[in-house]
Each structure stands twice: as C-alpha cells, then as structure tokens.
Amino acid sequence: MNINTLNILADAISDVGSWHWWLTRGDMVQVQFCDIMLYDENTSENEPHSTDVLAVRFCGNTFAVFLDNLNEVDWYKRFFDDDSVIYPIDTYYMAFDDKKEAERLLDDYKHKTVIKDFSGSETLLTAKHLLYAGCDDVGFIVGGDKIEVLGRKGKYTEEEIETAYKKWWDYWKTYWKLRGTKDAYPKDYVCEVSIPVSAE
C-alpha cells in the first residue's frame, strides 16, 4: 500500500477509534480496531454506516512489542481474552512507517513486552513496514513485510480504503445536516463524537 493510503487509514482509525484486539499466528501479526471513519456499504438503512471493526495484518518478518505504564503485568493477555476491553487511541497518535516516531514512542512507556521478534531500534531500522499507536497507558509497535487491511467483507484494496474514507465524510456531513429532523439517520457513535465546528 502507498503511504498516502496508509496515512488516510491511520487518520480513519485514530480520530475516534480504539484498539480492540490482537493476534499472532505463525509469521503473522494482527491488530484490530473499532469505530472507524470508513463508510460501510454492507449495513442496512436502519444501522449506522461507520465501520465497526477493522484489522491491520502484517505478514513476513513480523514483530510486535506492547508498551504500558500499568501495574498489571499480564494486561495484554486479559485484553486478548476479553472483548469488552478497548483502549481508545490518543487522537492521531498512530502512524504507519514512521520509524523515528515509533522509536520515540518506546521511550514514552515504562514497560515493554516483546510479543514477537522485537529487538528495539535494530528491528525498527530494518522493518519494511510498521504501525505504532499510543493509547494513554498502553501502546504498541507492530510490523512486517506486507500489510493487509481486513473488514467484515474481507480484504480492502487501496482504492476501497480511499473511497470509503471520502464517502464517510460525505455521510458525516449529511448525518449532521439531518440530525434532529424526521429524516435523521440512525444514531452513529462515530459521527456523534465528530462534532461539526458549527451548524453550517
């Protein structure tokens, strides 16, 4: 995926979204998010159209380190097992392929738990792709050779991500234009959090 698409994806996730789950299997690392600013074509008219769940998967030479300032040693295991736990992403504190900022993130947290094949700056230097995020008292850096983005409908292409992002913002504008009228859309948490500066 090109960096423009990856930047769009990071914004779509990190504006309102939360870290929702994680998975490692073989040479694959996946982080999953909820409340995404991508338009979901597959929901009915009576449902919100923001994407509820989205996963970013890395394959090939993968690595993962989880970061925290918590007193709970095994928080990430509980997080894996309990789907009611989410960690809201600090607004826009997420990016793909920014190695310098990823290294700075490492210094922001007291504890570093290597989940898969991570050896600090050396790993970041040689990584083909990476994704980092800060979520208040926790964070992560994951990466690998190849990036895949998956939703309930399957894999997203670059074009689908960019189109869904643009369409979400059109949807958001109409959502607020019609809000409080008889034609109002079903309540959508992601739209509600993203409040317009003015009613115009």
Short mmCIF file of C-alpha atoms in Angstrom, two decimals, residues 52-121:
data_model
loop_
_atom_site.label_atom_id
_atom_site.label_comp_id
_atom_site.label_asym_id
_atom_site.label_seq_id
_atom_site.Cartn_x
_atom_site.Cartn_y
_atom_site.Cartn_z
CA ASP A 52 -17.43 -1.10 13.44
CA VAL A 53 -14.40 -3.45 13.19
CA LEU A 54 -11.23 -3.31 11.09
CA ALA A 55 -8.00 -5.30 11.29
CA VAL A 56 -4.50 -4.45 10.10
CA ARG A 57 -2.44 -7.57 9.42
CA PHE A 58 1.30 -7.87 8.85
CA CYS A 59 2.88 -10.90 7.19
CA GLY A 60 6.53 -11.84 6.69
CA ASN A 61 9.35 -10.99 9.13
CA THR A 62 6.75 -9.84 11.62
CA PHE A 63 7.36 -8.31 15.02
CA ALA A 64 5.30 -6.89 17.87
CA VAL A 65 6.05 -5.09 21.12
CA PHE A 66 3.38 -3.91 23.55
CA LEU A 67 4.01 -0.91 25.76
CA ASP A 68 2.43 0.14 29.04
CA ASN A 69 2.60 2.25 32.17
CA LEU A 70 0.31 -0.10 34.09
CA ASN A 71 0.81 -2.04 37.31
CA GLU A 72 -0.89 -5.09 35.77
CA VAL A 73 1.78 -7.41 34.35
CA ASP A 74 -0.46 -9.51 32.08
CA TRP A 75 -2.84 -6.80 30.87
CA TYR A 76 -2.32 -7.80 27.24
CA LYS A 77 -3.41 -11.39 27.95
CA ARG A 78 -6.62 -10.18 29.58
CA PHE A 79 -7.10 -7.81 26.64
CA PHE A 80 -6.77 -10.73 24.21
CA ASP A 81 -9.33 -12.82 26.12
CA ASP A 82 -11.90 -10.14 26.98
CA ASP A 83 -13.64 -8.50 24.01
CA SER A 84 -15.24 -5.89 26.29
CA VAL A 85 -11.83 -4.25 26.84
CA ILE A 86 -10.87 -1.48 24.43
CA TYR A 87 -8.09 1.12 24.52
CA PRO A 88 -9.04 4.42 22.84
CA ILE A 89 -6.24 5.67 20.62
CA ASP A 90 -4.85 9.07 21.55
CA THR A 91 -6.18 11.24 18.73
CA TYR A 92 -3.88 10.97 15.71
CA TYR A 93 -1.18 9.25 17.81
CA MET A 94 -0.92 6.49 15.24
CA ALA A 95 1.12 6.20 12.06
CA PHE A 96 2.50 3.75 9.56
CA ASP A 97 6.18 3.57 8.62
CA ASP A 98 7.37 6.47 10.78
CA LYS A 99 10.43 4.88 12.38
CA LYS A 100 11.60 7.97 14.28
CA GLU A 101 8.24 8.48 15.98
CA ALA A 102 7.97 4.76 16.72
CA GLU A 103 11.32 4.94 18.49
CA ARG A 104 10.14 7.96 20.48
CA LEU A 105 7.04 6.02 21.47
CA LEU A 106 9.25 3.33 23.01
CA ASP A 107 10.60 5.95 25.42
CA ASP A 108 7.11 7.06 26.48
CA TYR A 109 6.35 3.83 28.35
CA LYS A 110 7.94 2.17 31.38
CA HIS A 111 7.26 -1.43 30.37
CA LYS A 112 7.95 -3.13 27.05
CA THR A 113 6.61 -6.63 26.41
CA VAL A 114 8.02 -8.36 23.35
CA ILE A 115 5.20 -10.38 21.79
CA LYS A 116 7.12 -11.41 18.69
CA ASP A 117 10.71 -10.97 17.44
CA PHE A 118 11.39 -7.39 18.55
CA SER A 119 14.88 -6.16 19.40
CA GLY A 120 14.38 -2.41 19.74
CA SER A 121 15.97 0.12 17.40
#
